[in-house]
PDB file of C-alpha atoms and ligand atoms in Angstrom:
ATOM      1  CA  MET X   1       4.725  26.459 -23.161  1.00 98.00           C
ATOM      2  CA  LYS X   2       2.974  22.952 -24.416  1.00 98.00           C
ATOM      3  CA  ILE X   3       1.230  20.182 -21.866  1.00 98.00           C
ATOM      4  CA  ILE X   4       1.791  17.050 -23.339  1.00 98.00           C
ATOM      5  CA  THR X   5       0.256  13.465 -21.408  1.00 98.00           C
ATOM      6  CA  THR X   6       0.211  11.063 -24.809  1.00 98.00           C
ATOM      7  CA  PRO X   7       3.951   9.173 -26.184  1.00 98.00           C
ATOM      8  CA  SER X   8       2.955   9.162 -29.696  1.00 98.00           C
ATOM      9  CA  GLU X   9       1.904  13.265 -29.362  1.00 98.00           C
ATOM     10  CA  MET X  10       5.020  13.807 -27.621  1.00 98.00           C
ATOM     11  CA  GLN X  11       7.049  11.864 -30.682  1.00 98.00           C
ATOM     12  CA  ALA X  12       5.359  14.157 -33.490  1.00 98.00           C
ATOM     13  CA  TRP X  13       6.281  17.398 -31.585  1.00 98.00           C
ATOM     14  CA  SER X  14      10.121  16.054 -31.095  1.00 98.00           C
ATOM     15  CA  ARG X  15       9.814  15.109 -35.130  1.00 98.00           C
ATOM     16  CA  GLU X  16       8.706  18.840 -36.479  1.00 98.00           C
ATOM     17  CA  ARG X  17      11.697  19.921 -34.610  1.00 98.00           C
ATOM     18  CA  LEU X  18      14.091  17.464 -35.821  1.00 97.00           C
ATOM     19  CA  ILE X  19      13.046  18.249 -38.852  1.00 98.00           C
ATOM     20  CA  ALA X  20      13.296  22.097 -38.301  1.00 98.00           C
ATOM     21  CA  GLY X  21      16.389  20.726 -37.309  1.00 98.00           C
ATOM     22  CA  GLU X  22      16.094  21.784 -33.938  1.00 98.00           C
ATOM     23  CA  ARG X  23      18.027  20.251 -30.974  1.00 98.00           C
ATOM     24  CA  ILE X  24      15.873  19.239 -28.008  1.00 99.00           C
ATOM     25  CA  ALA X  25      16.911  19.060 -24.342  1.00 99.00           C
ATOM     26  CA  CYS X  26      15.034  16.345 -21.966  1.00 99.00           C
ATOM     27  CA  VAL X  27      15.150  16.788 -17.816  1.00 99.00           C
ATOM     28  CA  PRO X  28      13.687  14.063 -16.821  1.00 99.00           C
ATOM     29  CA  THR X  29      11.868  14.678 -13.526  1.00 98.00           C
ATOM     30  CA  MET X  30       9.776  12.822 -11.040  1.00 98.00           C
ATOM     31  CA  GLY X  31       8.012  16.879 -10.634  1.00 98.00           C
ATOM     32  CA  TYR X  32       6.681  18.640  -7.503  1.00 98.00           C
ATOM     33  CA  LEU X  33      10.390  21.280  -9.319  1.00 98.00           C
ATOM     34  CA  HIS X  34      12.274  23.110  -6.543  1.00 98.00           C
ATOM     35  CA  GLU X  35      15.268  24.986  -8.089  1.00 98.00           C
ATOM     36  CA  GLY X  36      17.888  22.098  -7.898  1.00 98.00           C
ATOM     37  CA  HIS X  37      15.376  21.200 -10.585  1.00 98.00           C
ATOM     38  CA  LEU X  38      15.347  24.357 -12.262  1.00 98.00           C
ATOM     39  CA  SER X  39      18.846  24.786 -12.949  1.00 98.00           C
ATOM     40  CA  LEU X  40      18.622  21.752 -14.971  1.00 98.00           C
ATOM     41  CA  VAL X  41      15.991  23.488 -16.641  1.00 98.00           C
ATOM     42  CA  ARG X  42      18.682  26.625 -17.439  1.00 98.00           C
ATOM     43  CA  ARG X  43      21.781  23.935 -17.844  1.00 98.00           C
ATOM     44  CA  ALA X  44      19.123  22.553 -20.690  1.00 98.00           C
ATOM     45  CA  ARG X  45      18.976  26.038 -21.661  1.00 98.00           C
ATOM     46  CA  THR X  46      22.346  26.535 -23.151  1.00 98.00           C
ATOM     47  CA  ALA X  47      22.782  22.840 -24.121  1.00 98.00           C
ATOM     48  CA  ALA X  48      20.139  23.378 -27.243  1.00 98.00           C
ATOM     49  CA  ASP X  49      17.523  25.016 -28.796  1.00 98.00           C
ATOM     50  CA  ARG X  50      13.720  23.509 -26.985  1.00 98.00           C
ATOM     51  CA  VAL X  51      13.937  21.953 -24.183  1.00 99.00           C
ATOM     52  CA  VAL X  52      10.819  19.319 -22.377  1.00 99.00           C
ATOM     53  CA  LEU X  53      10.993  18.446 -19.176  1.00 99.00           C
ATOM     54  CA  THR X  54       9.047  14.792 -18.393  1.00 99.00           C
ATOM     55  CA  LEU X  55       7.135  14.754 -14.977  1.00 98.00           C
ATOM     56  CA  PHE X  56       6.380  11.390 -14.724  1.00 98.00           C
ATOM     57  CA  VAL X  57       6.040  10.030 -11.114  1.00 98.00           C
ATOM     58  CA  ASN X  58       6.939   6.577 -12.428  1.00 98.00           C
ATOM     59  CA  PRO X  59       5.612   3.634 -10.439  1.00 98.00           C
ATOM     60  CA  THR X  60       8.185   1.084 -10.942  1.00 98.00           C
ATOM     61  CA  GLN X  61      11.367   2.677  -9.268  1.00 98.00           C
ATOM     62  CA  PHE X  62       9.675   2.605  -5.627  1.00 98.00           C
ATOM     63  CA  GLY X  63       9.539  -0.970  -3.761  1.00 97.00           C
ATOM     64  CA  PRO X  64       6.355  -2.056  -1.741  1.00 95.00           C
ATOM     65  CA  GLY X  65       6.083   0.271   1.258  1.00 93.00           C
ATOM     66  CA  GLU X  66       7.919   2.649  -0.658  1.00 96.00           C
ATOM     67  CA  ASP X  67       6.996   5.833  -0.875  1.00 96.00           C
ATOM     68  CA  TYR X  68       5.143   6.262  -3.981  1.00 97.00           C
ATOM     69  CA  ALA X  69       1.651   7.295  -2.859  1.00 96.00           C
ATOM     70  CA  ILE X  70       2.467   9.736  -0.537  1.00 96.00           C
ATOM     71  CA  TYR X  71       5.593  11.191  -2.983  1.00 96.00           C
ATOM     72  CA  PRO X  72       4.989  14.854  -2.933  1.00 97.00           C
ATOM     73  CA  ARG X  73       3.053  15.736  -6.255  1.00 97.00           C
ATOM     74  CA  ASP X  74       1.545  19.191  -7.253  1.00 98.00           C
ATOM     75  CA  PRO X  75       1.346  20.071 -10.993  1.00 98.00           C
ATOM     76  CA  GLY X  76       0.179  23.397 -11.379  1.00 98.00           C
ATOM     77  CA  ARG X  77       3.028  25.175  -9.192  1.00 98.00           C
ATOM     78  CA  ASP X  78       5.440  23.132 -11.093  1.00 98.00           C
ATOM     79  CA  ARG X  79       3.680  24.376 -14.644  1.00 98.00           C
ATOM     80  CA  ALA X  80       3.266  27.678 -13.086  1.00 98.00           C
ATOM     81  CA  LEU X  81       7.858  27.116 -12.533  1.00 98.00           C
ATOM     82  CA  CYS X  82       8.801  25.840 -15.552  1.00 98.00           C
ATOM     83  CA  GLU X  83       6.688  28.224 -17.390  1.00 98.00           C
ATOM     84  CA  ALA X  84       9.022  31.064 -15.963  1.00 98.00           C
ATOM     85  CA  GLU X  85      12.184  28.763 -16.984  1.00 98.00           C
ATOM     86  CA  GLY X  86      11.103  29.032 -20.408  1.00 98.00           C
ATOM     87  CA  VAL X  87      10.456  25.720 -20.784  1.00 98.00           C
ATOM     88  CA  ASP X  88       8.965  24.567 -24.158  1.00 98.00           C
ATOM     89  CA  VAL X  89       6.906  22.035 -23.564  1.00 99.00           C
ATOM     90  CA  ILE X  90       5.475  19.255 -20.847  1.00 99.00           C
ATOM     91  CA  PHE X  91       6.050  15.475 -21.008  1.00 99.00           C
ATOM     92  CA  MET X  92       3.694  14.650 -18.995  1.00 98.00           C
ATOM     93  CA  PRO X  93       2.028  11.502 -19.381  1.00 98.00           C
ATOM     94  CA  THR X  94      -0.139   9.128 -17.194  1.00 98.00           C
ATOM     95  CA  ALA X  95       1.258   5.815 -15.712  1.00 98.00           C
ATOM     96  CA  ALA X  96      -1.255   4.580 -17.723  1.00 97.00           C
ATOM     97  CA  GLU X  97      -0.578   5.855 -20.826  1.00 97.00           C
ATOM     98  CA  MET X  98       3.092   5.076 -20.370  1.00 98.00           C
ATOM     99  CA  TYR X  99       2.613   1.137 -19.472  1.00 98.00           C
ATOM    100  CA  ALA X 100       0.580  -1.612 -20.705  1.00 98.00           C
ATOM    101  CA  PRO X 101      -1.057  -4.471 -18.234  1.00 98.00           C
ATOM    102  CA  ASP X 102       0.861  -6.598 -19.697  1.00 98.00           C
ATOM    103  CA  ALA X 103       4.136  -4.671 -20.312  1.00 98.00           C
ATOM    104  CA  SER X 104       6.912  -7.600 -20.074  1.00 98.00           C
ATOM    105  CA  THR X 105      10.663  -5.532 -21.233  1.00 98.00           C
ATOM    106  CA  ALA X 106      12.659  -3.758 -19.206  1.00 98.00           C
ATOM    107  CA  VAL X 107      16.167  -2.471 -18.896  1.00 98.00           C
ATOM    108  CA  VAL X 108      18.531  -3.969 -16.623  1.00 98.00           C
ATOM    109  CA  GLU X 109      21.735  -2.297 -16.228  1.00 98.00           C
ATOM    110  CA  GLU X 110      23.978  -5.258 -14.267  1.00 98.00           C
ATOM    111  CA  ALA X 111      27.173  -3.346 -12.932  1.00 98.00           C
ATOM    112  CA  LEU X 112      27.069  -0.073 -11.495  1.00 98.00           C
ATOM    113  CA  SER X 113      23.340  -0.343 -10.054  1.00 98.00           C
ATOM    114  CA  ARG X 114      24.545  -3.737  -7.846  1.00 97.00           C
ATOM    115  CA  ARG X 115      25.889  -1.642  -4.794  1.00 97.00           C
ATOM    116  CA  LEU X 116      24.701   1.069  -2.872  1.00 98.00           C
ATOM    117  CA  CYS X 117      21.026   3.154  -3.860  1.00 98.00           C
ATOM    118  CA  GLY X 118      20.519  -0.193  -5.611  1.00 98.00           C
ATOM    119  CA  ALA X 119      21.693  -2.607  -2.875  1.00 98.00           C
ATOM    120  CA  SER X 120      19.310  -0.835  -0.101  1.00 97.00           C
ATOM    121  CA  ARG X 121      16.589  -0.086  -3.213  1.00 98.00           C
ATOM    122  CA  PRO X 122      16.037  -3.399  -5.090  1.00 97.00           C
ATOM    123  CA  GLY X 123      14.653  -2.859  -8.725  1.00 98.00           C
ATOM    124  CA  HIS X 124      15.137   1.162  -7.896  1.00 98.00           C
ATOM    125  CA  PHE X 125      17.632   0.878 -11.389  1.00 98.00           C
ATOM    126  CA  ARG X 126      15.601  -1.336 -13.394  1.00 98.00           C
ATOM    127  CA  GLY X 127      12.397   1.006 -13.201  1.00 98.00           C
ATOM    128  CA  VAL X 128      15.080   4.432 -13.501  1.00 98.00           C
ATOM    129  CA  CYS X 129      16.044   2.605 -16.880  1.00 99.00           C
ATOM    130  CA  THR X 130      12.902   1.408 -17.967  1.00 98.00           C
ATOM    131  CA  VAL X 131      11.348   4.831 -17.786  1.00 99.00           C
ATOM    132  CA  VAL X 132      14.476   6.700 -18.916  1.00 99.00           C
ATOM    133  CA  SER X 133      14.927   4.646 -22.258  1.00 99.00           C
ATOM    134  CA  LYS X 134      11.079   5.126 -22.954  1.00 98.00           C
ATOM    135  CA  LEU X 135      11.079   9.281 -21.876  1.00 99.00           C
ATOM    136  CA  PHE X 136      14.023   8.841 -24.199  1.00 99.00           C
ATOM    137  CA  ASN X 137      12.108   7.419 -26.906  1.00 98.00           C
ATOM    138  CA  CYS X 138       9.242   9.539 -26.720  1.00 98.00           C
ATOM    139  CA  VAL X 139      11.103  12.724 -26.303  1.00 98.00           C
ATOM    140  CA  ARG X 140      13.790  12.193 -28.959  1.00 98.00           C
ATOM    141  CA  PRO X 141      16.377  14.471 -27.039  1.00 98.00           C
ATOM    142  CA  ASP X 142      19.845  14.823 -28.328  1.00 98.00           C
ATOM    143  CA  VAL X 143      21.036  15.914 -24.875  1.00 98.00           C
ATOM    144  CA  ALA X 144      19.933  15.125 -21.104  1.00 99.00           C
ATOM    145  CA  VAL X 145      20.319  16.849 -18.085  1.00 99.00           C
ATOM    146  CA  PHE X 146      20.445  14.893 -15.107  1.00 98.00           C
ATOM    147  CA  GLY X 147      21.503  16.274 -11.376  1.00 98.00           C
ATOM    148  CA  GLN X 148      24.898  15.248  -9.513  1.00 98.00           C
ATOM    149  CA  LYS X 149      22.881  14.980  -6.163  1.00 98.00           C
ATOM    150  CA  ASP X 150      21.473  11.360  -7.663  1.00 98.00           C
ATOM    151  CA  ALA X 151      25.153  10.550  -8.627  1.00 98.00           C
ATOM    152  CA  GLN X 152      24.841   6.773  -8.993  1.00 98.00           C
ATOM    153  CA  GLN X 153      21.550   7.758 -11.478  1.00 98.00           C
ATOM    154  CA  ALA X 154      23.761   9.951 -13.064  1.00 98.00           C
ATOM    155  CA  LEU X 155      26.095   7.105 -13.499  1.00 98.00           C
ATOM    156  CA  VAL X 156      24.234   4.132 -14.192  1.00 98.00           C
ATOM    157  CA  ILE X 157      22.174   6.271 -16.855  1.00 99.00           C
ATOM    158  CA  LYS X 158      25.950   7.422 -19.035  1.00 98.00           C
ATOM    159  CA  ARG X 159      26.523   3.635 -18.852  1.00 98.00           C
ATOM    160  CA  MET X 160      22.830   2.499 -19.702  1.00 99.00           C
ATOM    161  CA  VAL X 161      23.219   5.243 -22.576  1.00 99.00           C
ATOM    162  CA  ARG X 162      26.430   4.077 -23.764  1.00 98.00           C
ATOM    163  CA  ASP X 163      25.596   0.378 -23.280  1.00 98.00           C
ATOM    164  CA  LEU X 164      22.314   0.810 -26.287  1.00 98.00           C
ATOM    165  CA  ASN X 165      23.569   3.553 -27.820  1.00 98.00           C
ATOM    166  CA  PHE X 166      20.923   5.973 -27.713  1.00 98.00           C
ATOM    167  CA  PRO X 167      22.441   8.575 -29.918  1.00 98.00           C
ATOM    168  CA  ILE X 168      22.436  11.103 -26.394  1.00 98.00           C
ATOM    169  CA  GLU X 169      24.710  13.459 -24.798  1.00 98.00           C
ATOM    170  CA  ILE X 170      24.538  13.214 -20.846  1.00 98.00           C
ATOM    171  CA  ILE X 171      25.297  16.066 -19.468  1.00 98.00           C
ATOM    172  CA  VAL X 172      26.097  15.838 -14.677  1.00 98.00           C
ATOM    173  CA  ALA X 173      24.861  19.420 -13.456  1.00 98.00           C
ATOM    174  CA  PRO X 174      26.279  20.644  -9.723  1.00 98.00           C
ATOM    175  CA  ILE X 175      24.542  19.644  -6.315  1.00 98.00           C
ATOM    176  CA  VAL X 176      21.230  23.185  -5.327  1.00 98.00           C
ATOM    177  CA  ARG X 177      22.176  23.375  -1.907  1.00 98.00           C
ATOM    178  CA  GLU X 178      20.346  25.556   0.596  1.00 98.00           C
ATOM    179  CA  PRO X 179      22.204  27.805   2.728  1.00 98.00           C
ATOM    180  CA  ASP X 180      22.315  26.029   5.526  1.00 98.00           C
ATOM    181  CA  GLY X 181      23.822  23.270   2.695  1.00 98.00           C
ATOM    182  CA  LEU X 182      20.998  20.828   2.955  1.00 98.00           C
ATOM    183  CA  ALA X 183      21.058  19.591  -0.538  1.00 98.00           C
ATOM    184  CA  LEU X 184      17.751  19.987  -2.344  1.00 98.00           C
ATOM    185  CA  SER X 185      15.002  17.406  -3.039  1.00 98.00           C
ATOM    186  CA  SER X 186      11.599  17.590  -3.392  1.00 96.00           C
ATOM    187  CA  ARG X 187      11.128  15.073  -0.187  1.00 97.00           C
ATOM    188  CA  ASN X 188      12.552  17.636   2.127  1.00 98.00           C
ATOM    189  CA  VAL X 189       8.808  18.579   2.324  1.00 97.00           C
ATOM    190  CA  ARG X 190       7.724  16.116   4.007  1.00 97.00           C
ATOM    191  CA  LEU X 191      10.321  17.131   7.173  1.00 98.00           C
ATOM    192  CA  SER X 192       9.028  17.843  10.134  1.00 98.00           C
ATOM    193  CA  ALA X 193      11.043  21.224  11.803  1.00 98.00           C
ATOM    194  CA  GLU X 194      12.565  18.098  13.638  1.00 98.00           C
ATOM    195  CA  GLU X 195      13.676  15.767  10.971  1.00 98.00           C
ATOM    196  CA  ARG X 196      14.732  19.909   9.126  1.00 98.00           C
ATOM    197  CA  LYS X 197      18.016  20.108  11.651  1.00 98.00           C
ATOM    198  CA  SER X 198      18.734  15.953  11.676  1.00 98.00           C
ATOM    199  CA  ALA X 199      19.266  16.446   7.789  1.00 98.00           C
ATOM    200  CA  LEU X 200      22.093  18.852   8.476  1.00 98.00           C
ATOM    201  CA  GLY X 201      23.767  15.800   9.621  1.00 98.00           C
ATOM    202  CA  LEU X 202      24.013  15.216   5.797  1.00 98.00           C
ATOM    203  CA  SER X 203      25.918  18.178   5.088  1.00 98.00           C
ATOM    204  CA  ARG X 204      27.886  18.160   7.646  1.00 98.00           C
ATOM    205  CA  ALA X 205      28.934  14.669   7.431  1.00 98.00           C
ATOM    206  CA  LEU X 206      30.331  15.616   3.718  1.00 98.00           C
ATOM    207  CA  GLY X 207      31.956  19.005   5.185  1.00 98.00           C
ATOM    208  CA  MET X 208      33.687  17.231   7.524  1.00 98.00           C
ATOM    209  CA  ALA X 209      34.558  13.882   5.385  1.00 98.00           C
ATOM    210  CA  ARG X 210      36.197  16.649   2.931  1.00 98.00           C
ATOM    211  CA  GLU X 211      37.985  18.367   6.148  1.00 98.00           C
ATOM    212  CA  ALA X 212      39.572  15.331   6.855  1.00 98.00           C
ATOM    213  CA  PHE X 213      41.369  14.518   3.881  1.00 98.00           C
ATOM    214  CA  ALA X 214      41.849  17.772   3.043  1.00 98.00           C
ATOM    215  CA  ARG X 215      43.704  17.385   6.012  1.00 98.00           C
ATOM    216  CA  GLY X 216      46.217  14.623   5.051  1.00 98.00           C
ATOM    217  CA  GLU X 217      43.820  11.539   6.586  1.00 98.00           C
ATOM    218  CA  ARG X 218      43.304   8.838   3.436  1.00 98.00           C
ATOM    219  CA  ASP X 219      41.451   5.423   5.320  1.00 98.00           C
ATOM    220  CA  ALA X 220      38.950   5.205   3.876  1.00 98.00           C
ATOM    221  CA  ALA X 221      37.658   3.371   6.755  1.00 98.00           C
ATOM    222  CA  THR X 222      37.419   5.587   9.390  1.00 98.00           C
ATOM    223  CA  VAL X 223      35.973   8.373   7.394  1.00 98.00           C
ATOM    224  CA  ARG X 224      33.157   6.399   7.039  1.00 98.00           C
ATOM    225  CA  ARG X 225      33.216   5.489  10.672  1.00 98.00           C
ATOM    226  CA  ARG X 226      33.296   9.419  11.648  1.00 98.00           C
ATOM    227  CA  ILE X 227      30.578   9.980   9.346  1.00 98.00           C
ATOM    228  CA  GLU X 228      28.419   6.832  10.360  1.00 98.00           C
ATOM    229  CA  GLU X 229      28.914   8.625  13.949  1.00 98.00           C
ATOM    230  CA  GLU X 230      28.238  12.532  12.788  1.00 98.00           C
ATOM    231  CA  LEU X 231      24.942  11.264  10.930  1.00 98.00           C
ATOM    232  CA  ALA X 232      23.719   8.778  14.248  1.00 98.00           C
ATOM    233  CA  ALA X 233      24.743  12.219  16.397  1.00 98.00           C
ATOM    234  CA  SER X 234      21.973  14.105  14.366  1.00 98.00           C
ATOM    235  CA  GLY X 235      19.364  11.761  15.008  1.00 98.00           C
ATOM    236  CA  LEU X 236      19.458  10.099  11.162  1.00 98.00           C
ATOM    237  CA  ARG X 237      19.590   6.458  10.590  1.00 98.00           C
ATOM    238  CA  THR X 238      21.998   5.439   8.146  1.00 98.00           C
ATOM    239  CA  ASP X 239      20.994   3.562   5.227  1.00 98.00           C
ATOM    240  CA  TYR X 240      24.761   4.006   3.776  1.00 98.00           C
ATOM    241  CA  VAL X 241      27.864   5.233   3.857  1.00 98.00           C
ATOM    242  CA  GLU X 242      29.867   4.735   1.082  1.00 98.00           C
ATOM    243  CA  ILE X 243      33.613   5.670  -0.437  1.00 98.00           C
ATOM    244  CA  VAL X 244      33.342   4.259  -3.616  1.00 98.00           C
ATOM    245  CA  ASP X 245      35.042   4.622  -7.615  1.00 98.00           C
ATOM    246  CA  THR X 246      33.493   7.371  -9.651  1.00 97.00           C
ATOM    247  CA  GLY X 247      33.551   4.993 -12.536  1.00 96.00           C
ATOM    248  CA  THR X 248      32.610   2.200 -11.518  1.00 97.00           C
ATOM    249  CA  MET X 249      30.882   2.756  -7.849  1.00 98.00           C
ATOM    250  CA  GLU X 250      33.202   0.006  -6.468  1.00 98.00           C
ATOM    251  CA  PRO X 251      34.158   0.440  -2.488  1.00 98.00           C
ATOM    252  CA  VAL X 252      37.767   1.881  -2.276  1.00 98.00           C
ATOM    253  CA  ALA X 253      40.273   1.321   0.917  1.00 98.00           C
ATOM    254  CA  GLN X 254      42.049   4.670   0.507  1.00 98.00           C
ATOM    255  CA  LEU X 255      41.104   7.757   0.128  1.00 98.00           C
ATOM    256  CA  ALA X 256      42.044   9.941  -3.235  1.00 98.00           C
ATOM    257  CA  PRO X 257      40.831  13.080  -5.729  1.00 97.00           C
ATOM    258  CA  GLY X 258      37.735  11.950  -6.821  1.00 95.00           C
ATOM    259  CA  VAL X 259      36.291   9.422  -5.142  1.00 98.00           C
ATOM    260  CA  LEU X 260      32.882   9.806  -4.004  1.00 98.00           C
ATOM    261  CA  VAL X 261      31.731   9.748  -0.986  1.00 98.00           C
ATOM    262  CA  ALA X 262      27.688   9.132  -1.020  1.00 98.00           C
ATOM    263  CA  LEU X 263      25.251   8.270   1.938  1.00 98.00           C
ATOM    264  CA  ALA X 264      21.746   7.798   2.555  1.00 98.00           C
ATOM    265  CA  ALA X 265      19.743   7.878   5.750  1.00 98.00           C
ATOM    266  CA  PHE X 266      17.000   8.761   7.079  1.00 98.00           C
ATOM    267  CA  ALA X 267      15.520  11.915   8.658  1.00 98.00           C
ATOM    268  CA  GLY X 268      12.089   9.802  10.156  1.00 98.00           C
ATOM    269  CA  GLN X 269      10.056   8.335   7.700  1.00 96.00           C
ATOM    270  CA  THR X 270      11.916  10.373   4.554  1.00 97.00           C
ATOM    271  CA  ARG X 271      14.729   9.184   3.059  1.00 98.00           C
ATOM    272  CA  LEU X 272      17.398  11.340   2.086  1.00 98.00           C
ATOM    273  CA  ILE X 273      20.239  11.386  -0.063  1.00 98.00           C
ATOM    274  CA  ASP X 274      23.926  13.381  -0.899  1.00 98.00           C
ATOM    275  CA  ASN X 275      27.281  12.947  -1.726  1.00 98.00           C
ATOM    276  CA  CYS X 276      31.219  14.687  -3.013  1.00 98.00           C
ATOM    277  CA  GLU X 277      33.616  14.087  -4.678  1.00 98.00           C
ATOM    278  CA  LEU X 278      37.066  14.002  -2.427  1.00 97.00           C
TER     279      LEU X 278
HETATM  280  O1  LIG R   1      15.466  11.018 -10.189  1.00 86.45           O
HETATM  281  C1  LIG R   1      14.627  11.494 -10.708  1.00 86.45           C
HETATM  282  O2  LIG R   1      13.755  12.641 -10.391  1.00 86.45           O
HETATM  283  C2  LIG R   1      13.932  10.032 -11.355  1.00 86.45           C
HETATM  284  O3  LIG R   1      14.261   9.401 -11.205  1.00 86.45           O
HETATM  285  C3  LIG R   1      14.336  10.099 -13.104  1.00 86.45           C
HETATM  286  C4  LIG R   1      15.232  10.074 -13.485  1.00 86.45           C
HETATM  287  C5  LIG R   1      13.054  11.295 -13.824  1.00 86.45           C
HETATM  288  C6  LIG R   1      13.023   8.740 -13.254  1.00 86.45           C
HETATM  289  O4  LIG R   1      12.305   7.911 -12.937  1.00 86.45           O
END
């Protein structure tokens, strides 16, 4: 497994692979890898000859007062996990390699990123779209794999790829959960035992929404209110509860198959997200 730290070396490696006729898959991550990330790697492996995992905690997608400085990091452990999974390259540039001090260009998606995490984290998707574009230009993949846990991110990236004609297929892989239902996240490591218990309120609330839908409930406002009650009862501070069309991220009044229920809530200081499609 190769470790590459500069965009130019990454581009040179990819150029050689492309000349050799190989397909490259990219798995963009911010590191502190868990089974969810590894499931993306396995999915990537089925879609290409080579897998490049990018490991970069991107400063531009964190707002002031967010957790950039304390985002969990353990490159040594990440490296061992990638090696065991047969990753071909870890691309781990420094922030200085990625962003010139006078960088003045950004990529902004202006429709799908307005609500949900875009509303509660202003500038977040500008940072995501910009860094993912840059990672794509470094890795030059044929295919890239993102997780459904960040459902809005996956949709925004698909739109960006379409709108900017990146010749890249986007695959979205399912959420991986702990046996008790908690969606895997690098941030889970920061939860105290008490917060970890509270965090289960997210998947419980989603389960409740699914059950209500299965029983015939169709009023989105009712389900939304019950989710908020469940989150509060679990000791979580709700950031948002949104019931939206999966294609537009616009709120729906009526539940229907395929509608996305997306939640963000704080367990202590740690912000967690989760979602399900009905
Ligand atoms: O989902 C993430 O980990 C990040 O938002 C991504 C896509 C790696 C961009 O920094």
